[in-house]
XYZ file of N, CA and C in Angstrom:
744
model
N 89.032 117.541 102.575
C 89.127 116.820 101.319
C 87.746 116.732 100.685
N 87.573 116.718 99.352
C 86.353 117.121 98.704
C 86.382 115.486 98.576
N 84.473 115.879 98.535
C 83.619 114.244 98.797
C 83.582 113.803 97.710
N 83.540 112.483 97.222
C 83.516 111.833 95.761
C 81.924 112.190 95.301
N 81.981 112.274 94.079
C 80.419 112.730 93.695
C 79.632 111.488 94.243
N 77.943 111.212 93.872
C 77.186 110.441 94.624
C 77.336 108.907 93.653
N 77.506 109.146 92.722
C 77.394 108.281 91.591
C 78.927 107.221 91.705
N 79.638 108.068 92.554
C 81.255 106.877 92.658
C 81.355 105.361 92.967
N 82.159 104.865 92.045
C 81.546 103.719 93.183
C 81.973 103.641 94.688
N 81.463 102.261 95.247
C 81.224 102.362 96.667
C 82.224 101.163 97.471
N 83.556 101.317 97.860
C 84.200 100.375 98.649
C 83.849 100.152 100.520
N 83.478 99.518 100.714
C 83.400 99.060 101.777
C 84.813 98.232 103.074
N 84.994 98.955 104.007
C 86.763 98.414 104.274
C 86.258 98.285 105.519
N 86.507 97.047 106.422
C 86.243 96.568 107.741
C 88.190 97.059 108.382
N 87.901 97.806 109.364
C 89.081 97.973 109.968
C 89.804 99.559 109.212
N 88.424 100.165 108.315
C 88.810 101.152 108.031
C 89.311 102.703 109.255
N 89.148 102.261 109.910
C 89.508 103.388 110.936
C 90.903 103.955 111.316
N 91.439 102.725 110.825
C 93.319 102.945 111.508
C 94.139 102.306 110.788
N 95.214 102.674 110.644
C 96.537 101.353 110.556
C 96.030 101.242 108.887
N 96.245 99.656 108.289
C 96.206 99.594 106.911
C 94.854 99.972 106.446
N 93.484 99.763 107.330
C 92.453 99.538 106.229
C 92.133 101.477 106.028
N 92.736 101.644 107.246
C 92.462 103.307 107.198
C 93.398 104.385 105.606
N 94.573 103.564 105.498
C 95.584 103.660 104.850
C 94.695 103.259 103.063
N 94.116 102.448 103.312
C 93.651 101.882 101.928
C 92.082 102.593 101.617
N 91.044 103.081 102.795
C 90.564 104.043 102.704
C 90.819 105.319 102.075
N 92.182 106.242 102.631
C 92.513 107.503 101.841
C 92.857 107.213 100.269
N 93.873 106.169 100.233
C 94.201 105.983 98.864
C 93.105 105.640 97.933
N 91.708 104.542 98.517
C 90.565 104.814 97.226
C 90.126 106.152 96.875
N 89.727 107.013 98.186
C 88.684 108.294 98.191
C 90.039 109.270 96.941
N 91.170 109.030 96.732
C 92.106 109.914 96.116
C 91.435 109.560 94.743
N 91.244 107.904 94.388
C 91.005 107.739 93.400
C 90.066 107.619 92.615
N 88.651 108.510 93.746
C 87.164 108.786 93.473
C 86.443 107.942 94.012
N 86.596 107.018 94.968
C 85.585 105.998 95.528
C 85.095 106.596 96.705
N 83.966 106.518 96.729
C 83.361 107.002 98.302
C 83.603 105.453 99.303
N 84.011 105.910 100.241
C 84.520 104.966 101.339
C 83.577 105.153 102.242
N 83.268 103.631 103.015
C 82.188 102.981 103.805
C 83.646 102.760 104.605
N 83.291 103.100 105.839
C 84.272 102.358 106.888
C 83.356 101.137 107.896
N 83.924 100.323 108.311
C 83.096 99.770 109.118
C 84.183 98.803 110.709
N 84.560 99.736 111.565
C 85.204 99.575 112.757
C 84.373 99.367 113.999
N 85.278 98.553 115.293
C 84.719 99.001 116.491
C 84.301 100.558 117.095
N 85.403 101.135 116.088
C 85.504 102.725 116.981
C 85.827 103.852 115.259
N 85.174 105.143 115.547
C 85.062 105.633 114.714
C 86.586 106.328 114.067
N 86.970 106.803 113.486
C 88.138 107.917 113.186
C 87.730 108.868 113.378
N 89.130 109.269 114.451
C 88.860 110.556 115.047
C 89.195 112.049 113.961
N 88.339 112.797 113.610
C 88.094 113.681 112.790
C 89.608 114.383 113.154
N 90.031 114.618 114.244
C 90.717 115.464 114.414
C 92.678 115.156 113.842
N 92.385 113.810 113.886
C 93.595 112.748 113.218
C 93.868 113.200 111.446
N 93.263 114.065 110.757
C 92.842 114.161 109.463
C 91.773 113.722 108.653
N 92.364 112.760 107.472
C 91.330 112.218 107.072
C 90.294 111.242 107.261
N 89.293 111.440 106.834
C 88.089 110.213 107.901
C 87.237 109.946 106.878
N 86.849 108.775 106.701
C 86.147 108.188 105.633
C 84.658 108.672 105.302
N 84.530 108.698 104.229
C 82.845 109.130 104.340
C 82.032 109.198 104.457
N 81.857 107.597 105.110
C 80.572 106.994 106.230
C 81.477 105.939 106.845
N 80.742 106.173 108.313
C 81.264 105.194 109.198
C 80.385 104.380 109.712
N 80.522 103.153 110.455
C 79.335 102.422 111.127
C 80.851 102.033 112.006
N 80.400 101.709 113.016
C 80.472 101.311 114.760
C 80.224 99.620 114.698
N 80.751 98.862 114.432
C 80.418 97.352 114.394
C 81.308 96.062 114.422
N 81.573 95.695 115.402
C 82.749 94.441 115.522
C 82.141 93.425 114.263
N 83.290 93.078 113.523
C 83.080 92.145 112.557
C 82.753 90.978 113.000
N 83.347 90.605 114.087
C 82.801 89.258 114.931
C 81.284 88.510 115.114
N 80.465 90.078 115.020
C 79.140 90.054 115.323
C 78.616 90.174 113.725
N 78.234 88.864 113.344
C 77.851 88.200 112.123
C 76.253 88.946 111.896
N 75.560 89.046 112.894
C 74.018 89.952 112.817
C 74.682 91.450 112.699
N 75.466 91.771 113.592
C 75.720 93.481 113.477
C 76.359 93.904 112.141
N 77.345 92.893 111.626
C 77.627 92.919 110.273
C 76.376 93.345 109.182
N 75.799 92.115 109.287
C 74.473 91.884 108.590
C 73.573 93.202 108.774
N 73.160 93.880 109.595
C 72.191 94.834 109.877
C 73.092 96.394 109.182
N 74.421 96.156 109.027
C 74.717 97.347 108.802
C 75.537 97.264 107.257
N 75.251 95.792 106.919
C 75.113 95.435 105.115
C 73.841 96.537 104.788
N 72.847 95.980 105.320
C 71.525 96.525 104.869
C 71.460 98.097 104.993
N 71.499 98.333 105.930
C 71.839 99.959 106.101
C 72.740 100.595 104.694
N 73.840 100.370 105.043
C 74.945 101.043 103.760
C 74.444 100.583 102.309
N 73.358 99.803 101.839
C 72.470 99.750 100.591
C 71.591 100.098 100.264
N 71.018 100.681 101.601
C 69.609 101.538 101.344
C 70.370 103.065 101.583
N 71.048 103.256 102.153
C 72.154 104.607 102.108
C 72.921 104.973 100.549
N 73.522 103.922 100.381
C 74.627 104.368 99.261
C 74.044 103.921 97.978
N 72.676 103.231 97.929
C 72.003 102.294 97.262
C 73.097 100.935 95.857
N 74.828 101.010 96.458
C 75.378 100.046 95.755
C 76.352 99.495 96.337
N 77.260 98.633 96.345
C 78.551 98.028 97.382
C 79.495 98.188 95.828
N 80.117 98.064 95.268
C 81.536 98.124 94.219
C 82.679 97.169 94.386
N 82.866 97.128 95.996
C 84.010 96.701 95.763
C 84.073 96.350 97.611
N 84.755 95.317 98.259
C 84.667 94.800 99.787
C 86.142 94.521 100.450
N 87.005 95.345 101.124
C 88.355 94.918 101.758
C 88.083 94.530 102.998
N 88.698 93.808 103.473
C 88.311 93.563 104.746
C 90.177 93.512 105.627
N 89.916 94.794 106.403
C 91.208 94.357 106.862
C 91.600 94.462 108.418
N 89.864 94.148 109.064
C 89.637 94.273 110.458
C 90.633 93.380 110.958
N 91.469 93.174 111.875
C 92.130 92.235 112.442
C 92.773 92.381 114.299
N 93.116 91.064 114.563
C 93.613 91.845 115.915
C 94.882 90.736 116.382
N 95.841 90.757 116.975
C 96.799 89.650 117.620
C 96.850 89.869 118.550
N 97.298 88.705 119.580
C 97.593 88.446 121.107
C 99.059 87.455 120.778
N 99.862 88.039 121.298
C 100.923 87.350 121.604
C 100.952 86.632 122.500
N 101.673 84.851 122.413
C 101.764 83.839 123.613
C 101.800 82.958 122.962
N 102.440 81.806 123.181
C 102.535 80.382 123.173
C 100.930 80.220 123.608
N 101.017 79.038 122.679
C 99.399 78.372 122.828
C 98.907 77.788 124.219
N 99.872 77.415 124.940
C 99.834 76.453 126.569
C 100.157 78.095 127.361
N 100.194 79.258 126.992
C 99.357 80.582 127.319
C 98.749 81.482 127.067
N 97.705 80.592 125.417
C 96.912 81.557 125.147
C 95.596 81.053 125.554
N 94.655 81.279 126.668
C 93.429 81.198 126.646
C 92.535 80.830 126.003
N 91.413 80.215 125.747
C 90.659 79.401 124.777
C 89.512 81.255 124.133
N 89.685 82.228 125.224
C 88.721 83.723 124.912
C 90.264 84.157 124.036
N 91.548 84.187 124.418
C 92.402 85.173 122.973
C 92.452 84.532 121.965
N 92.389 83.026 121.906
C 92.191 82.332 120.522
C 91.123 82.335 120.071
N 90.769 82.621 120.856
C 88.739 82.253 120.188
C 88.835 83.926 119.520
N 89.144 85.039 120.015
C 88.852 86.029 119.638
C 89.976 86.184 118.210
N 90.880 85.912 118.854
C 92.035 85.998 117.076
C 91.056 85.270 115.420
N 90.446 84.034 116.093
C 89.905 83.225 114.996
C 88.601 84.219 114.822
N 87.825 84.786 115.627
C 86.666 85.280 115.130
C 86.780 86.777 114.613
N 87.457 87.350 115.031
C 88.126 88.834 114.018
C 88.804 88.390 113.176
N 89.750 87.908 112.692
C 91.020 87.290 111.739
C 89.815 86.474 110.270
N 89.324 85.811 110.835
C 88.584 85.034 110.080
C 87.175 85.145 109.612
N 86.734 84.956 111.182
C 85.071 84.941 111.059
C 84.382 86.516 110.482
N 85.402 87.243 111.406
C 84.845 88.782 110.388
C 85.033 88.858 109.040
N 85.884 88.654 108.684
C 86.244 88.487 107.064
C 85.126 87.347 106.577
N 84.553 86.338 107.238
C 83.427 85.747 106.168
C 82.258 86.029 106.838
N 82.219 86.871 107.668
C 81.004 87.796 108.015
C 80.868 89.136 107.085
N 81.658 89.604 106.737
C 81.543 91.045 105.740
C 81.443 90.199 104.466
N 82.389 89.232 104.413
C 81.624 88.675 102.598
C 80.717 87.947 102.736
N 80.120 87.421 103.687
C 78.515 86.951 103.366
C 77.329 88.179 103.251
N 77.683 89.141 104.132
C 76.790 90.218 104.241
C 77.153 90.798 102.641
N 78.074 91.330 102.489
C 78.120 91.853 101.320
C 78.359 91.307 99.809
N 78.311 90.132 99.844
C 78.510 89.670 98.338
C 77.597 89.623 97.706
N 76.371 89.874 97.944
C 75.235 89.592 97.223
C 75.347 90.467 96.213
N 75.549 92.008 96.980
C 75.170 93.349 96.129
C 76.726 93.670 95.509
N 77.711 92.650 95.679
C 78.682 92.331 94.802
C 78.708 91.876 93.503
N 77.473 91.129 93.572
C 77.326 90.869 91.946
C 76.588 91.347 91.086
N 75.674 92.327 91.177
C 75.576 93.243 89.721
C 76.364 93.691 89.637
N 77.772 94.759 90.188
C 78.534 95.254 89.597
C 79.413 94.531 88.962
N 79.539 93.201 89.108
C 80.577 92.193 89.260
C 81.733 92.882 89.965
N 81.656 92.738 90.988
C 82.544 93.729 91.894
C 83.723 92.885 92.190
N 84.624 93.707 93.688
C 85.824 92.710 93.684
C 86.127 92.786 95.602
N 86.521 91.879 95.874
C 86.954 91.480 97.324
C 88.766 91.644 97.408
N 88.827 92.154 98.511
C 90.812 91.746 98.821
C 90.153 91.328 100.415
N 90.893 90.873 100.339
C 91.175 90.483 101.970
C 92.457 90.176 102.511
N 92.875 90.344 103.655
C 94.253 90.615 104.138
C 94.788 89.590 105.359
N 95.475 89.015 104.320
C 96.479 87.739 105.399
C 97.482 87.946 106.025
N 98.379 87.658 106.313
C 99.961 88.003 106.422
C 101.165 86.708 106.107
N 102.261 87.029 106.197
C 103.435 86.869 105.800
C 103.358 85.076 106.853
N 102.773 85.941 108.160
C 103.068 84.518 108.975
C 101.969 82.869 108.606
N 101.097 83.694 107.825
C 100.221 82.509 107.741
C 101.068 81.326 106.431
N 102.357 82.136 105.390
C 103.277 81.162 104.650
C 104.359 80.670 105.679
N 104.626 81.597 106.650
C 106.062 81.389 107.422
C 105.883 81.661 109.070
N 105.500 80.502 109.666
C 104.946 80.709 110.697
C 105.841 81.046 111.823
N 105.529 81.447 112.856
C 106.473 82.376 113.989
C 105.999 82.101 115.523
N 106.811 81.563 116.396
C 106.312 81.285 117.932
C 105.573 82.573 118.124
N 104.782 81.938 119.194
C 104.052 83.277 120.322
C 102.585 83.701 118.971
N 102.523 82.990 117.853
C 101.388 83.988 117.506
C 100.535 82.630 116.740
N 100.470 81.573 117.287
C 100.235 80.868 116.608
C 98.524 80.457 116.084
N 97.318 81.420 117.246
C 96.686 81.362 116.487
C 96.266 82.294 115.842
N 96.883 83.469 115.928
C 96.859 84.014 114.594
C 97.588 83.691 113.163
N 98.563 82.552 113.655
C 98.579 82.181 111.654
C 97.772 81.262 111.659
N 97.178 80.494 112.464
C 95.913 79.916 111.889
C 94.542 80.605 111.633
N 94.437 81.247 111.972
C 93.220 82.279 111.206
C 93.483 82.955 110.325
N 94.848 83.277 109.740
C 95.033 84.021 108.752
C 95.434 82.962 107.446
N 95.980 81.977 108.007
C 96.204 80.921 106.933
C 94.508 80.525 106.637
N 93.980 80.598 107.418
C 92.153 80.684 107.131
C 91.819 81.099 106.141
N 92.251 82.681 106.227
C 91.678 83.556 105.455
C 92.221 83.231 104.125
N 93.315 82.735 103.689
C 93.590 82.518 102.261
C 92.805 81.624 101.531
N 92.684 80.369 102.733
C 92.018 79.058 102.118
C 91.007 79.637 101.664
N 89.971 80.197 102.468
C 88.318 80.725 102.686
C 88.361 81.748 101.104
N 89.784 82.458 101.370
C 89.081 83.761 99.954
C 89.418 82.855 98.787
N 90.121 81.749 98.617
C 90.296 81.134 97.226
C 89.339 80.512 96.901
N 88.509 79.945 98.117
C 87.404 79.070 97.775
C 86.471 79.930 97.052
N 86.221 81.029 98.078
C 85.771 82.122 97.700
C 85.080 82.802 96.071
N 86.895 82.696 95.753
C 86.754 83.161 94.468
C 86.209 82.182 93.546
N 86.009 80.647 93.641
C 85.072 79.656 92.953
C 83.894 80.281 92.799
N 83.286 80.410 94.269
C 81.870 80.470 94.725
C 81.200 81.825 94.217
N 81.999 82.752 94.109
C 81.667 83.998 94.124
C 81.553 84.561 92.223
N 82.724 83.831 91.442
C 83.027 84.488 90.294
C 81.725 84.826 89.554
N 81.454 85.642 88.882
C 82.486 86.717 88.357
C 83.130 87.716 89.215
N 82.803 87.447 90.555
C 82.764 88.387 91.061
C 84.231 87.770 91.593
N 85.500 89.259 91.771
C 87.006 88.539 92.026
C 87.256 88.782 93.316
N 87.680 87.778 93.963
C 88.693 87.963 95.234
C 89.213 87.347 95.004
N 90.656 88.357 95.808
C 91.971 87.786 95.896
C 92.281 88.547 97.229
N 93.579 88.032 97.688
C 94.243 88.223 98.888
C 95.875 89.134 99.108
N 95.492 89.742 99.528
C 96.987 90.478 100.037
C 97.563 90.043 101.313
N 98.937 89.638 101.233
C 99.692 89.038 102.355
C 100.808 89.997 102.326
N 100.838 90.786 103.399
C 101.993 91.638 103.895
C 102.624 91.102 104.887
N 103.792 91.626 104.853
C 104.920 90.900 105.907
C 104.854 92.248 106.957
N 105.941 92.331 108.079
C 106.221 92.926 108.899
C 105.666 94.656 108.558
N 104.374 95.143 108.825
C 104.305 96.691 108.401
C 103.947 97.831 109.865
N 104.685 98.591 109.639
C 104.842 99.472 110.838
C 103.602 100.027 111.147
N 102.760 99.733 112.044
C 101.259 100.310 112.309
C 100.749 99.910 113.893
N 101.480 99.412 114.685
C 101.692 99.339 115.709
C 100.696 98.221 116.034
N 100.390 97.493 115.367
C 99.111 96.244 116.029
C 99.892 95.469 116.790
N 101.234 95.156 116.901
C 101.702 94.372 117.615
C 101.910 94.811 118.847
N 102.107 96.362 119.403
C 102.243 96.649 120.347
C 100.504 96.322 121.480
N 100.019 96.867 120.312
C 98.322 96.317 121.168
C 98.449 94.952 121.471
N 98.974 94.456 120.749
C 98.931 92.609 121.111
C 99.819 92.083 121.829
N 100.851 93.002 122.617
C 100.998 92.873 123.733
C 102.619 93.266 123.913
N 103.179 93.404 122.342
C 105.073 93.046 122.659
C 105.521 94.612 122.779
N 106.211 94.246 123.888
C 106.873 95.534 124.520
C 107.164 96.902 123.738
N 107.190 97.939 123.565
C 107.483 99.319 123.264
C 109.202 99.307 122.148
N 109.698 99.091 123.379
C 111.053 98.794 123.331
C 111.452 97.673 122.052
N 110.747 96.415 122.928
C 111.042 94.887 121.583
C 110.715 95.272 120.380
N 109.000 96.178 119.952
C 108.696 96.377 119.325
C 109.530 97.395 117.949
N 110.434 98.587 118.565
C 111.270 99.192 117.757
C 112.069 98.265 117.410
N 113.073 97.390 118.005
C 114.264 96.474 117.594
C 113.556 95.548 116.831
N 112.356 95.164 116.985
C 112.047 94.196 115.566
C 112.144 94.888 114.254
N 111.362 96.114 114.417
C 111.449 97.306 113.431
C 112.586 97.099 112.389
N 113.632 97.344 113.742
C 115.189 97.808 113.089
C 115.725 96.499 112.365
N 115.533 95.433 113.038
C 116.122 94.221 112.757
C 115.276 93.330 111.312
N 113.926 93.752 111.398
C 112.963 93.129 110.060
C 113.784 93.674 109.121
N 113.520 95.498 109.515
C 114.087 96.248 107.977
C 115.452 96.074 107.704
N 116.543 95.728 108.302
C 117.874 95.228 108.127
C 118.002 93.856 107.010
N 116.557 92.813 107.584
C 116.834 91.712 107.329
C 116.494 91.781 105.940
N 115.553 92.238 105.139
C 114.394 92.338 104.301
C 115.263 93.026 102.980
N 114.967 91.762 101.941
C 115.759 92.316 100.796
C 116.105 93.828 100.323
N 114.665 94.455 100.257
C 114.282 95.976 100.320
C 114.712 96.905 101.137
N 115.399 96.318 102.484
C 116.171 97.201 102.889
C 115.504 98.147 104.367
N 113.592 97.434 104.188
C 112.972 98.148 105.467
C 112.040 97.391 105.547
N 111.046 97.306 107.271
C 109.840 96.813 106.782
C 108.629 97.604 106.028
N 107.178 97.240 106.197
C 106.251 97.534 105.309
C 105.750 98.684 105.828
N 104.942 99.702 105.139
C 104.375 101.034 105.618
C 102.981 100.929 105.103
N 101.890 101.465 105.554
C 100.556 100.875 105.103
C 100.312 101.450 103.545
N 100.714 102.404 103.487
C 100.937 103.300 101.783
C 101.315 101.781 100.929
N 102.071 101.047 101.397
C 102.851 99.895 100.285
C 101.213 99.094 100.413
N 100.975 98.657 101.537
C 99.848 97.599 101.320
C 98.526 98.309 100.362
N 98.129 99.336 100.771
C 97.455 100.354 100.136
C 97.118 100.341 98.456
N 98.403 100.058 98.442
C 98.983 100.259 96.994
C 98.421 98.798 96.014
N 98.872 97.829 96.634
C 98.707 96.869 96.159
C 96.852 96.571 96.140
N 96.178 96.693 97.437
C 94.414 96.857 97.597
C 94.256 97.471 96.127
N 94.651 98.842 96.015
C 94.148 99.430 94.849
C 94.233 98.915 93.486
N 95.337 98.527 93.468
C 95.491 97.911 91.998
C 94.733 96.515 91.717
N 94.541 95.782 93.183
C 93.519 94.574 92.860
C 92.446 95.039 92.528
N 91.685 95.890 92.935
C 90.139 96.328 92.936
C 90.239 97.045 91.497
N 91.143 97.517 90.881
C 90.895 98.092 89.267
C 90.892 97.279 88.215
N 90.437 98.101 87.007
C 90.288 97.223 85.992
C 91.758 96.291 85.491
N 92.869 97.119 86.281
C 93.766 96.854 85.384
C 94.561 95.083 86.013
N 93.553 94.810 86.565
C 93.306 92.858 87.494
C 92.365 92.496 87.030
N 91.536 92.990 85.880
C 90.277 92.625 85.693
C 90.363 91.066 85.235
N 91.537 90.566 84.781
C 91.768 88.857 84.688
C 92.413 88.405 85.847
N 92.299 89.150 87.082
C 93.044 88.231 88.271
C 92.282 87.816 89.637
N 91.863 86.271 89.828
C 91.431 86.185 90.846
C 91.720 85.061 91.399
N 91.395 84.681 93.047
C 92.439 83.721 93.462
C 93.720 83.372 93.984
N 93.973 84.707 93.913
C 95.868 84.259 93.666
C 95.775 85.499 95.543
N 97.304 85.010 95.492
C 97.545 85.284 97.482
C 98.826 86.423 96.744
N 98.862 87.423 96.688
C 99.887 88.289 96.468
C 100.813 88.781 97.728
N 101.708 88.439 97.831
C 102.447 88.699 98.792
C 103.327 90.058 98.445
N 103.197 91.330 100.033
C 103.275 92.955 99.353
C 104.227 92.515 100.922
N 106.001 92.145 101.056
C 106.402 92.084 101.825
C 108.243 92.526 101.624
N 108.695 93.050 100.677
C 109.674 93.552 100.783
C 110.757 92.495 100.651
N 110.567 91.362 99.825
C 111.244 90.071 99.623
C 111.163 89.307 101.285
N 110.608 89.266 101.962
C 110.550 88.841 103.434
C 109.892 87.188 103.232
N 109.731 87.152 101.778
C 109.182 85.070 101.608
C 110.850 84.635 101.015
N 111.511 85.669 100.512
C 112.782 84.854 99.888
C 113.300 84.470 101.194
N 113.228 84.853 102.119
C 114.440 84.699 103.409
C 113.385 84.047 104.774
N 112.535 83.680 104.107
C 111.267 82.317 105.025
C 111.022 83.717 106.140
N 110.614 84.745 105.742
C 109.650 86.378 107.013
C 108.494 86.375 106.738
């Protein structure tokens, strides 16, 4: 895939490596943005497409964040635009989730997301640039076994609205997807098996008829970050397949 000229602007996506932020990666670079990825682990070249700079950096780590803000501005010499859609879940009831899987849900879920916008908002505002950041479905409609991940993600809404006070002109807003097929739940622990029958049973339930595919969330990132939101900030957009009419 041919590289965006040097002059493009410059999105920055935490969790760009895989799953949605990787998903919202291809769809900017289609639409001329040179893409900054910034993951634990790189994209594997051989998977297809791979973003056009990568950095190696748990969002958790508020200095490693920070050191590799600075880097990607003396590199790309501009930031444009900041998604953040690093995330991770552990499935369990709270009386069996460990004080290290909650602690880690709240500090990826959350703390990375106001670790990439402290590092990067600065050079957010000459462009008057724009932030999304990515909640989910459970942080409106909460669900056993994941409970502190809807509290870090119900985080993340509070944090990006405040956000958008603190920050304007510069806009963030939030994307909340419901159930999307990308397998994070299987990493977080629910069976192979359980994992297809939720599949079958979300997309049965779900006005639309299926659950979410990262192309849909994708979709929605892009249209926040263009001009054509240039009056929208603040607001929690929910990209879930009617899954809030039926409390998903």
């Amino acid at each position: 895939m041919t590289s965006p000229p040097a002059e493009a602007p410059v999105v920055v996506i935490t969790g760009g490596s895989a799953g949605i932020g990787r998903a919202v990666g291809e769809r900017l670079h289609r639409a001329g943005h040179q893409v900054v990825s910034l993951s634990r682990q790189a994209t594997d070249p051989e998977s297809g497409w791979v973003p056009d700079v990568q950095h190696e950096v748990d969002v958790a780590d508020s200095d490693g964040v920070a050191q590799v803000a600075a880097q990607v501005l003396s590199e790309q010499g501009r930031v444009d635009a900041l998604v953040t859609c690093a995330g991770t879940v552990t499935r369990g009831d709270l009386i069996e989730t460990s004080a290290d899987q909650a602690g880690r849900q709240i500090a990826v879920n959350l703390l990375g997301t106001m670790n990439a916008c402290r590092a990067f908002a600065p050079a957010l505002r000459a462009p008057r640039g724009a932030i999304v950041t990515l909640s989910s479905s459970i942080a409106a409609n909460p669900q056993a076994s994941v409970s502190a991940y809807a509290a870090a993600k119900g985080g993340v809404e509070s944090f990006s609205r405040a956000l958008a006070l603190e920050l304007a002109p510069v806009r963030v807003n939030v994307v909340r997807p419901s159930l999307v097929d990308t397998g994070i739940w299987v990493s977080g622990g629910l069976d192979p098996d359980a994992y297809d029958t939720l599949i079958a049973t979300r997309g049965s339930e779900y006005p639309l008829g299926r659950v979410g595919r990262a192309e849909d969330v994708a979709a929605a990132v892009a249209f926040l970050l263009s001009e054509d939101a240039a009056w929208i900030t603040g607001t929690v957009l929910p990209v879930d397949g009617g899954a809030d009419l039926i409390g998903r």
